[in-house]
XYZ file of C-alpha atoms in Angstrom:
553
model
C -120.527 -34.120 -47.709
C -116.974 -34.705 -45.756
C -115.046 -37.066 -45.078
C -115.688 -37.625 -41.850
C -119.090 -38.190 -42.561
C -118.586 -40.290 -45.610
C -116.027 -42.928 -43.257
C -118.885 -42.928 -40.209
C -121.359 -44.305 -42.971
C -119.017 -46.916 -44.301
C -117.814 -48.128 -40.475
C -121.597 -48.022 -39.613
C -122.652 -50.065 -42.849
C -119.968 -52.795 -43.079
C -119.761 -53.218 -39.300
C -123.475 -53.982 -38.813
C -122.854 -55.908 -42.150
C -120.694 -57.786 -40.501
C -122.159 -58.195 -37.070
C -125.784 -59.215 -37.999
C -125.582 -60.534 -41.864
C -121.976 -62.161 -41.768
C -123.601 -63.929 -38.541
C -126.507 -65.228 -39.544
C -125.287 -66.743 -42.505
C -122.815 -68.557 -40.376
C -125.527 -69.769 -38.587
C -127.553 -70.470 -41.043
C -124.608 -72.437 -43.129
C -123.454 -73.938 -40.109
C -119.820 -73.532 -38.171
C -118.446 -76.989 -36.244
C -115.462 -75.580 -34.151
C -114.679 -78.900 -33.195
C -114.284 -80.555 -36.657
C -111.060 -81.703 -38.262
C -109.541 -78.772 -40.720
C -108.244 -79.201 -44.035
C -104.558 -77.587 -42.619
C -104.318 -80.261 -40.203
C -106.129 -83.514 -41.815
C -103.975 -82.959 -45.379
C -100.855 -81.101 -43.496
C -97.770 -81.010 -45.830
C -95.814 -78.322 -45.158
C -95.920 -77.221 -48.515
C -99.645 -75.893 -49.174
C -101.547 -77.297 -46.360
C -100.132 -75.524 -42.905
C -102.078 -74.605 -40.171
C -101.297 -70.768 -39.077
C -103.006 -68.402 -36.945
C -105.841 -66.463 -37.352
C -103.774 -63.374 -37.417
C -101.184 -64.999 -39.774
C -104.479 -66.223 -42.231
C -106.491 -62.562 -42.199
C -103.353 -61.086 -43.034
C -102.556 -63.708 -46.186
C -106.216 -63.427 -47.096
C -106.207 -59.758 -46.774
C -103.006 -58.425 -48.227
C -104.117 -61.206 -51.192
C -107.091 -60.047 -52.123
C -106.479 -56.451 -51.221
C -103.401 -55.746 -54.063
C -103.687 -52.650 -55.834
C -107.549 -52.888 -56.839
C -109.168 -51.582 -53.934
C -107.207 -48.115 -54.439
C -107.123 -48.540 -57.942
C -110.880 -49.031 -58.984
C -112.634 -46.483 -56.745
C -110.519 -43.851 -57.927
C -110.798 -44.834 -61.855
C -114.365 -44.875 -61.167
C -114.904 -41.548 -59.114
C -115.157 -39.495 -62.618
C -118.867 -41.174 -62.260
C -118.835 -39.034 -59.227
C -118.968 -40.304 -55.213
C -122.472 -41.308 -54.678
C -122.653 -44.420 -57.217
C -119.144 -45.415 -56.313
C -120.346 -45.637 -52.343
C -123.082 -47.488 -53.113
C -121.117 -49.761 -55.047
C -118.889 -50.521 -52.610
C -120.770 -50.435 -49.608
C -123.837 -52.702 -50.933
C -121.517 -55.194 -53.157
C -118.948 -55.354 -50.258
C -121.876 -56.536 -47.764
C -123.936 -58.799 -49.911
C -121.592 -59.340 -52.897
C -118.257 -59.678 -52.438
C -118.209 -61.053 -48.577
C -120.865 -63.742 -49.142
C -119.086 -64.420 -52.124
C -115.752 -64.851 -50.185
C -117.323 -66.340 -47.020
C -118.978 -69.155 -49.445
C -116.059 -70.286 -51.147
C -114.037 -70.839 -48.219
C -117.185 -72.703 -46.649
C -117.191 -75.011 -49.514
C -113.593 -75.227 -49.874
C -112.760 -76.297 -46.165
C -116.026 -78.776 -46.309
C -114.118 -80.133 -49.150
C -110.888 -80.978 -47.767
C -109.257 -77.607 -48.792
C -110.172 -78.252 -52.445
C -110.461 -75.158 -54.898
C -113.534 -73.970 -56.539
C -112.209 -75.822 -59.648
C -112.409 -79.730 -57.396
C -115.981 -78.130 -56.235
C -117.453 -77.689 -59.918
C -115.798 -81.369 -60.769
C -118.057 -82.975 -57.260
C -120.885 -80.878 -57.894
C -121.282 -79.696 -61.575
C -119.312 -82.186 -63.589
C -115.406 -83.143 -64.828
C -115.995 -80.947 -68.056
C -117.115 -78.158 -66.005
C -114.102 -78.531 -64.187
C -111.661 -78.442 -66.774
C -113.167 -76.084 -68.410
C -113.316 -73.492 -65.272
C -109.721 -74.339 -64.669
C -108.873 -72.815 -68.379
C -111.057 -70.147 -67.311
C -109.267 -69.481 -63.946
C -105.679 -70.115 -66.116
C -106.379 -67.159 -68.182
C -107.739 -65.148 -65.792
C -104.561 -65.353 -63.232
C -102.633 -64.043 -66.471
C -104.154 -61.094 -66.685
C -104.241 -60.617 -62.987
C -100.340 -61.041 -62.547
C -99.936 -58.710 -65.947
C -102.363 -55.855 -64.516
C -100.392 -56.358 -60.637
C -96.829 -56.736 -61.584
C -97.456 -53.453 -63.985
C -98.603 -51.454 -61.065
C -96.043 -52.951 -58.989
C -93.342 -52.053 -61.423
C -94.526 -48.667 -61.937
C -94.614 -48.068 -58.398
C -90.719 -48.763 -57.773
C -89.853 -47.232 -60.915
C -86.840 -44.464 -59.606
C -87.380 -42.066 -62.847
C -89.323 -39.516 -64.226
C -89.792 -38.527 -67.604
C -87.178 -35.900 -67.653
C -84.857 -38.496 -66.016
C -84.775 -37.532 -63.335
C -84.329 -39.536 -59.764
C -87.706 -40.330 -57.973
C -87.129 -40.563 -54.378
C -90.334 -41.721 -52.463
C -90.265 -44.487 -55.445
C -86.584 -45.670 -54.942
C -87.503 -45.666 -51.250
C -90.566 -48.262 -52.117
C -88.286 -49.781 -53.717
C -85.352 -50.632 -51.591
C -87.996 -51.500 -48.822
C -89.942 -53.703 -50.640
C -86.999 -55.415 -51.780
C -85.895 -55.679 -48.348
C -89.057 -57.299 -47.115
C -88.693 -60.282 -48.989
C -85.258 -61.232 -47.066
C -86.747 -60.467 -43.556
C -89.761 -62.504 -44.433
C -87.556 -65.561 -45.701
C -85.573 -64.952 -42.578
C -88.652 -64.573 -40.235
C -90.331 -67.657 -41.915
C -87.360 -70.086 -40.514
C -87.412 -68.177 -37.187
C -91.304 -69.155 -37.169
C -91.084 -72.509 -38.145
C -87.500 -73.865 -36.144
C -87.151 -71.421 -33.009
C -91.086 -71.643 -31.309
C -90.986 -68.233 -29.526
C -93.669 -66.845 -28.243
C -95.931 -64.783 -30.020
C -95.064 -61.975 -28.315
C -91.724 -62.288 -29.105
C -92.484 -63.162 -32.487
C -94.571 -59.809 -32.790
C -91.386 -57.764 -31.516
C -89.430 -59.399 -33.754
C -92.357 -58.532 -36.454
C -92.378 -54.968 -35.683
C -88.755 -54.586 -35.331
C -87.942 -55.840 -39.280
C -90.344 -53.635 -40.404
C -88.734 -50.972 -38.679
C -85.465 -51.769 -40.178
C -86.839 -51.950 -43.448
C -88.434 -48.623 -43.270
C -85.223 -46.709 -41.912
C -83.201 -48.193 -44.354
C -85.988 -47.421 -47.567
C -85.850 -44.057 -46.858
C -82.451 -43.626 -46.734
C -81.246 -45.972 -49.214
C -83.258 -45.547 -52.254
C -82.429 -47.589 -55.252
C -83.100 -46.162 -58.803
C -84.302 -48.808 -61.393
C -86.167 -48.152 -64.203
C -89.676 -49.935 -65.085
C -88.460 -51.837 -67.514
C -85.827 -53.286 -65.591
C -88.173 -54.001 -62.647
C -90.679 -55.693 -64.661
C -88.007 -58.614 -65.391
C -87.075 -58.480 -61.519
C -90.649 -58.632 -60.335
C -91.255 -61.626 -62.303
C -87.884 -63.221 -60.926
C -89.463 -62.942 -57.533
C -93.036 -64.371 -58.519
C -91.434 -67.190 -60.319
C -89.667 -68.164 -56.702
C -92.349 -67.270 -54.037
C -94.914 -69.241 -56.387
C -93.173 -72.464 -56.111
C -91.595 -72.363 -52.348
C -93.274 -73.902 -49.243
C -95.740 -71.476 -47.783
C -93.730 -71.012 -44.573
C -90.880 -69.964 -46.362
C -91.749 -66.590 -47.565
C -96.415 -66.485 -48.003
C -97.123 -66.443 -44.534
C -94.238 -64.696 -43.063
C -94.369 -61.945 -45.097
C -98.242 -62.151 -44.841
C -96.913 -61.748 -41.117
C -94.948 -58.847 -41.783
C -97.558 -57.381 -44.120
C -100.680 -57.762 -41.626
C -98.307 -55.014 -39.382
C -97.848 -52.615 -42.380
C -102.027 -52.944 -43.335
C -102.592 -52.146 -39.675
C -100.717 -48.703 -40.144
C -102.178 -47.799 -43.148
C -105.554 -48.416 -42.682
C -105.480 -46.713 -39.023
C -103.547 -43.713 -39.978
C -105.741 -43.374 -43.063
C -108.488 -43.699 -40.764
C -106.772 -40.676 -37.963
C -105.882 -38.860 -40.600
C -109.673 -38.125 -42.203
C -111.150 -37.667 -38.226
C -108.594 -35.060 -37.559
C -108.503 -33.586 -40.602
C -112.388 -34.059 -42.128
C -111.273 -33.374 -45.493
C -113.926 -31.638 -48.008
C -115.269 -33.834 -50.837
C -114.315 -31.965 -53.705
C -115.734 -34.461 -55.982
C -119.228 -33.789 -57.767
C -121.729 -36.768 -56.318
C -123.190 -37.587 -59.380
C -121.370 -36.717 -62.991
C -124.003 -38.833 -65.438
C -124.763 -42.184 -66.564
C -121.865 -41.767 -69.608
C -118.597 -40.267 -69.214
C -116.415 -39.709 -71.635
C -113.385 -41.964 -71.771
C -115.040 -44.478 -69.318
C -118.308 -45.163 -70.884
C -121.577 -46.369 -69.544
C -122.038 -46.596 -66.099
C -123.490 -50.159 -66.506
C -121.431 -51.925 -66.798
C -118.156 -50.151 -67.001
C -118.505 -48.718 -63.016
C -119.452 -52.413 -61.410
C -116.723 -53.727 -63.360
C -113.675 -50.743 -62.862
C -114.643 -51.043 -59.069
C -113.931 -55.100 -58.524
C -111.952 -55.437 -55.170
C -114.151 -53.006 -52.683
C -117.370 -54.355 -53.716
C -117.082 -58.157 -55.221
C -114.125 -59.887 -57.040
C -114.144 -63.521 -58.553
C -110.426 -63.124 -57.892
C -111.033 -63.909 -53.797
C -113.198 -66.983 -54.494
C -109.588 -68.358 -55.675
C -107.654 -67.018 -52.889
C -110.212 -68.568 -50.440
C -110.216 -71.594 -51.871
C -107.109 -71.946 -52.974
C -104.399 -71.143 -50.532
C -106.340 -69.229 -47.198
C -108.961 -72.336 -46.843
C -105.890 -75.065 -46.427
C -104.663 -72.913 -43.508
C -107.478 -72.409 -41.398
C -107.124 -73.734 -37.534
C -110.717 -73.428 -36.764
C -114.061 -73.259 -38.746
C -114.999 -70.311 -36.624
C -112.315 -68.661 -37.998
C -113.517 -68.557 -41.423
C -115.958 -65.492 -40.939
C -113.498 -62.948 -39.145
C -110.771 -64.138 -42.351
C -113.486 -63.836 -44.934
C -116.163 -62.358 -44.437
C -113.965 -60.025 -42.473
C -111.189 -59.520 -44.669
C -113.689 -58.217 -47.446
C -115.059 -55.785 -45.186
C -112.405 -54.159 -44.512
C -111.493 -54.200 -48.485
C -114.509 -52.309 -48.467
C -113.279 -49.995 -45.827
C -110.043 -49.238 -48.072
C -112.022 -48.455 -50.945
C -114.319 -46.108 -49.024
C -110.748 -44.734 -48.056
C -109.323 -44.679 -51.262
C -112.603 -42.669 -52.198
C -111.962 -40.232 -49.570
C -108.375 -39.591 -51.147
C -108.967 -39.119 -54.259
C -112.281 -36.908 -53.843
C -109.904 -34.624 -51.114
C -107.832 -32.816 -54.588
C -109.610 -30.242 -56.450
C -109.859 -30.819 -60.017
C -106.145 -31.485 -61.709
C -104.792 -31.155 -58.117
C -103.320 -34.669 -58.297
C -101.739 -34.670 -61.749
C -100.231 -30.934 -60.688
C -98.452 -32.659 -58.083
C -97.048 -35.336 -60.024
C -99.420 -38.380 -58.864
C -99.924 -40.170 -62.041
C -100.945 -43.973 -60.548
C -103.634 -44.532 -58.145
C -101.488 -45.549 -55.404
C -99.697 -42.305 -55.662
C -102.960 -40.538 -55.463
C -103.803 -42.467 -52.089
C -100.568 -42.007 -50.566
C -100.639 -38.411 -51.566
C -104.287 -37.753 -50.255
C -103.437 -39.875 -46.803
C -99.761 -38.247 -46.670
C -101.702 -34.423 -46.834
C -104.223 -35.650 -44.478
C -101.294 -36.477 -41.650
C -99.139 -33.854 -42.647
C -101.604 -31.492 -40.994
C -101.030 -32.714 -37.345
C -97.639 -32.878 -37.431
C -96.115 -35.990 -39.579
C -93.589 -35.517 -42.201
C -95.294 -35.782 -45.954
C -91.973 -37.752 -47.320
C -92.423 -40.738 -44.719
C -96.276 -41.126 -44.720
C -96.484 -40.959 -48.817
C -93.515 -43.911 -48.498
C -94.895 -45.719 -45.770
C -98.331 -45.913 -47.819
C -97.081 -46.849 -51.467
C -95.260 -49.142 -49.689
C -97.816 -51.053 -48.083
C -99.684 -50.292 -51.553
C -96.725 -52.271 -53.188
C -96.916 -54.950 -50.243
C -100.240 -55.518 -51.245
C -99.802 -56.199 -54.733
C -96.423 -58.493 -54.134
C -98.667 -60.359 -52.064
C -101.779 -60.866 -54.907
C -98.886 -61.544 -57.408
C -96.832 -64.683 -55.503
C -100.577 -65.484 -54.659
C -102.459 -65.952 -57.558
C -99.288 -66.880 -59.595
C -99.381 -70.041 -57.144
C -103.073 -70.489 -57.941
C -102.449 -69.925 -61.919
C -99.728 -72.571 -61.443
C -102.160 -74.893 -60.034
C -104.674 -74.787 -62.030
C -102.825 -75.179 -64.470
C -101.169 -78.412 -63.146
C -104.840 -79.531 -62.678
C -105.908 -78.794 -66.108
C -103.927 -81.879 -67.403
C -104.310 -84.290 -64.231
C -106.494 -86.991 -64.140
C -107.191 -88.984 -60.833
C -107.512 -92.326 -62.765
C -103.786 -92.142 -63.664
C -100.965 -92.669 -61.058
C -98.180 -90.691 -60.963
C -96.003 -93.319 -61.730
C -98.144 -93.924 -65.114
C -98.503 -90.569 -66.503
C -97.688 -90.076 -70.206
C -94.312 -87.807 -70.422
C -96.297 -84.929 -72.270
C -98.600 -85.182 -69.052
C -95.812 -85.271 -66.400
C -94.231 -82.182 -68.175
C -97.338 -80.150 -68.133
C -98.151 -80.941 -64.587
C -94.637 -79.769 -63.325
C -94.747 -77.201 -61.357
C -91.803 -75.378 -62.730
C -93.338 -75.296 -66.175
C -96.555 -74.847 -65.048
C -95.328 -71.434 -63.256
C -92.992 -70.598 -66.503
C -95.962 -70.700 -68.796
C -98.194 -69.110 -66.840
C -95.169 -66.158 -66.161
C -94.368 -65.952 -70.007
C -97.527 -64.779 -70.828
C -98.078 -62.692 -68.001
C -95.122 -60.616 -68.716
C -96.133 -60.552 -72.346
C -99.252 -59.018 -72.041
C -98.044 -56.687 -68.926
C -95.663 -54.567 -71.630
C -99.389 -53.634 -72.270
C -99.595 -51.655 -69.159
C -102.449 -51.818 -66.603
C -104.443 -49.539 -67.968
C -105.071 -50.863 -71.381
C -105.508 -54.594 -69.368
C -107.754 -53.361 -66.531
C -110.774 -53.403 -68.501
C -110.225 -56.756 -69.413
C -108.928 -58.130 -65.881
C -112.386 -56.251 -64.289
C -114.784 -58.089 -66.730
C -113.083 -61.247 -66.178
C -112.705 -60.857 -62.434
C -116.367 -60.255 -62.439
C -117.269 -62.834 -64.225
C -115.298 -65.363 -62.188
C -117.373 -63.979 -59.125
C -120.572 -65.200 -61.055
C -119.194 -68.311 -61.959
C -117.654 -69.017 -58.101
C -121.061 -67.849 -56.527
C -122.942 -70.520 -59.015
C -120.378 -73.536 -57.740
C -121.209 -72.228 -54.014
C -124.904 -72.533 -54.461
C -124.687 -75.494 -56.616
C -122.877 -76.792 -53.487
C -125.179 -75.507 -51.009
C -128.318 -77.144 -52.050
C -126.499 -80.981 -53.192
C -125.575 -80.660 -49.353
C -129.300 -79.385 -48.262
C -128.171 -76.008 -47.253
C -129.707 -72.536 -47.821
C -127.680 -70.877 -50.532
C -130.681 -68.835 -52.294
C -128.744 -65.194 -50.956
C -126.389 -66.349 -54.050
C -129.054 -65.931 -56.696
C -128.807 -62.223 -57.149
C -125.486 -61.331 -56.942
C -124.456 -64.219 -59.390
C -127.215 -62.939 -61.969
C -126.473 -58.936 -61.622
C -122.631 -59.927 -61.773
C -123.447 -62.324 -65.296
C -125.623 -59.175 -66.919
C -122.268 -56.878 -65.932
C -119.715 -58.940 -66.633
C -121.035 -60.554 -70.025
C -122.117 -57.182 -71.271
C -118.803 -55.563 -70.203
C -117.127 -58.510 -72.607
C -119.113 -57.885 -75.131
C -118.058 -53.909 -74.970
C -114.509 -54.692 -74.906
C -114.449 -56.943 -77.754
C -115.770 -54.616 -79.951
C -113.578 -51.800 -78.749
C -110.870 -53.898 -79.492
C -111.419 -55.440 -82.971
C -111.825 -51.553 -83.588
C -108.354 -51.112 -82.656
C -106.347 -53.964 -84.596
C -102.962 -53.730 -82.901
C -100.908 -56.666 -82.011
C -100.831 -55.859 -77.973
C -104.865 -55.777 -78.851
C -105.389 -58.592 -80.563
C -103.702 -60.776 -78.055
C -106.622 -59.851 -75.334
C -109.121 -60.167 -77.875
C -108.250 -63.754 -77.674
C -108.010 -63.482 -74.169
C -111.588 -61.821 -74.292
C -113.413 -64.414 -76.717
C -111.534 -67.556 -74.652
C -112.843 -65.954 -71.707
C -116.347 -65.127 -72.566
C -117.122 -68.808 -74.632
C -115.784 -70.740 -71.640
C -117.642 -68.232 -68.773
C -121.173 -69.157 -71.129
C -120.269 -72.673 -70.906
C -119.652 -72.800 -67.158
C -122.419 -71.199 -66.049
C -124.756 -73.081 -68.577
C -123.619 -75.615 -66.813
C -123.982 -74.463 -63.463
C -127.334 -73.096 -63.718
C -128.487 -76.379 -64.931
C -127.747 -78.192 -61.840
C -128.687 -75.859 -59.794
C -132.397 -75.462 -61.661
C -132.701 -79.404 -61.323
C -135.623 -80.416 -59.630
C -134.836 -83.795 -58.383
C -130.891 -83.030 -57.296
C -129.564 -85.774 -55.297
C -127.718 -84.632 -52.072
């Protein structure tokens, strides 16, 4: 096997995935172009605002893209290529993009509502609430596991000390970003240029902000840029989408282009051997089992409950056009997939210890180094490739963080609100626990407590419960599907294969942790039990409606 052959598959696979199976089921669900969206009917500027197709696939990409797509496939590849393929090739077709495509089906039927207002229509208020403490907890481990990776990523010093270049570069770039988005955001919103003028001006920021990365570098340690990472999430989770999500989305869907294409030229030209084994064995030591630890490592690629909350959440209130939800959803996973495939490629191109001799100690340094020696061959300088890619590596996890720190805030905020009560009336415990500020301060504290943890001790953890969201979002679709008389039965088996993982997987963990009684431990063993009693519940009472003979539509 090479890698040329390996990509040809995956194009081959997820295109016609996309072409024939991501079509029918639009058909078969049903696409109005000409009805009313959610971005325009509940417009406010804030949460609800229309944006273009372009503008959405990048926000829905770059979201649910972060670091896990690079990370999982090459955490999982010590199982050897062939079952991580699979994985990602059959869970990104009829896993994770049905998955993705249903929840932003349901959620733009539903004014824009989140999976969470879906369970409470459909399923019941206490399945509501009780998913919205699920989702809560979940988005804390998800913004502890990203802003880790993030902050490891900038960090400008090894262990000796001494000044890392390529990750100061990241660094000052990144940081960069975020002031040419704010800046682009008002240029979007007050000047009206055309698009092609707002692509120049696109292209020419991100120019900037690459010239002046790589020859500014900043040197911060992690520590340090743990506290300023969650500075920034605290803002860009409370701010009007305009302002910085979907202009740096903007600037972001440019940067995703790059590095997916040159990832893409660089394994044609170079057809890079696969220097993995295919198969290692059904147990590896220091991963596990196979099943369940593999379909749980390798979440973004193949299926992630974590995209059911992104569609729902923020990408479903800015859709222009129900026709558009297939390219941003279905789509967007596809290419997910793609990455992964990619990532794959990467990682399998070292020999064995190759990486680590380098100095590539995070997955995203192992994909930038793998693409960076790919290009390096016809003619492109190693230094700017490996910065350009953990940058748009870094990109994608500032994204998933603002992202799902605004959805953690929210459902929070929803936790505690109660349609019968006005505004005006609420109690002052309630009107302090629905602010938004606190809300997003809560939700932050614990985040950063838990990421001093480090992504690798919480990635377990965040995988089991990220797959168990996916069952529980895939039971609310097709709970959802047949109250409104449609066909939802290509649900069924992903959400029961992705319960028997993800409940199994908890189980695992727990045990490995209460053999391990430390204090950073015991804190996600409460994480793990909270999780695992209220994922039982949920889906109890999911299934329930959905095996109900006489359910009314």
């Amino acid at each position: 096997m090479n890698g040329v052959i390996m990509m040809l598959i995956a194009i081959v696979v997820l295109g016609g995935g996309y072409l024939v199976y991501g079509r029918w089921l639009a058909k078969t669900w049903g696409i109005d172009a000409n009805a009313k969206t959610p971005a325009y009917e509940m417009r406010d500027g804030v949460d609800y605002e229309p944006a273009d197709t372009a503008v959405v696939f990048g926000h829905q990409f770059a979201s649910i893209a972060g670091a896990g797509p690079i990370n999982g496939p090459i955490q999982a590849a010590v199982f050897g290529w062939v079952p991580v393929l699979l994985w990602v090739l059959i869970g990104g077709v009829f896993f994770g993009a049905v998955q993705d495509f249903s929840a932003m089906y349901a959620s733009v039927k539903n004014k824009g509502r989140t999976i969470g207002y879906i369970i409470e229509e459909y399923i019941g208020k206490l399945g509501k609430k009780l998913f919205l403490l699920f989702c809560w907890l979940f988005c804390i481990l998800v913004v502890a596991a990203f802003a880790d990776v993030v902050a490891g990523t900038f960090n400008g010093f090894n262990a000796e000390g001494a000044h890392i270049v390529a990750n100061g570069s990241v660094a000052t770039t990144s940081m960069l970003f975020i002031i040419e988005a704010v800046a682009l955001g008002c240029i979007l919103r007050f000047c009206k240029f055309n698009k092609w003028v707002n692509t120049i001006l696109a292209i020419a920021l991100l120019v900037v902000g690459v010239f002046v990365g790589l020859n500014c570098p900043i040197f911060v340690p992690t520590g340090t840029w743990h506290i300023l990472v969650f500075v920034y999430i605290l803002i860009a989770s409370v701010v009007p989408v305009w302002a910085l999500l979907q202009p740096r989305d903007y600037l972001n869907s440019y940067l995703l282009v790059f590095m997916i294409v040159a990832s893409v030229v660089g394994v044609l030209l170079t057809n890079p051997s696969i220097n993995l084994p295919a198969f290692v064995g059904f147990k590896v030591e220091g991963m596990g089992n196979m099943f369940p630890i593999l379909f749980v490592t390798i979440a973004c690629g193949a299926v992630s409950g974590f995209h059911s909350l992104v569609s729902s959440g923020t990408a479903s209130k800015q859709i222009k056009s129900e026709k558009h939800m297939l390219p941003v959803s279905f789509g967007a996973m596809l290419l997910e997939s793609m990455l992964a495939v990619i990532a794959l490629i990467a990682v399998a191109s070292f020999a064995q210890g190759e990486a680590a001799e380098l100095g590539y100690n995070t997955p995203a340094q192992i994909f930038a180094g793998g693409v960076a020696n790919f290009l390096q061959k016809v003619g492109l300088p190693h230094s700017v490739v490996f910065t350009l890619i953990n940058l748009a590596v870094s990109a994608f996890a500032l994204t998933s963080l603002d992202s799902v720190a605004r959805i953690g805030r929210l459902s929070f905020q929803e936790l505690f609100l109660d349609a019968s009560i006005e505004d005006d009336n609420m109690e002052p415990w309630r009107k302090v626990l629905t602010n938004k500020y606190f809300a997003t301060v809560i939700t932050l504290v614990l985040s950063y407590i838990l990421a001093k943890a480090g992504y690798k001790n919480i990635w377990p953890l965040f995988g089991s419960a990220n797959q168990l969201l996916s069952a529980l979002a895939l039971i609310a679709c097709a709970v959802f599907f047949k109250k409104t008389n449609r066909k939802g039965w290509m649900l069924w088996i992903p959400m029961v294969i992705m319960l028997a993982v993800t409940l199994t997987a908890l189980i695992q963990k727990m045990i490995a942790l209460v053999g391990d009684p430390t204090a950073g431990n015991m804190l996600q063993l409460a994480f793990a039990v909270a999780l695992f009693v209220l994922g039982i519940i949920v889906a109890g009472l999911g299934l329930k409606r959905l095996t109900e003979n006489n359910a009314k539509a």
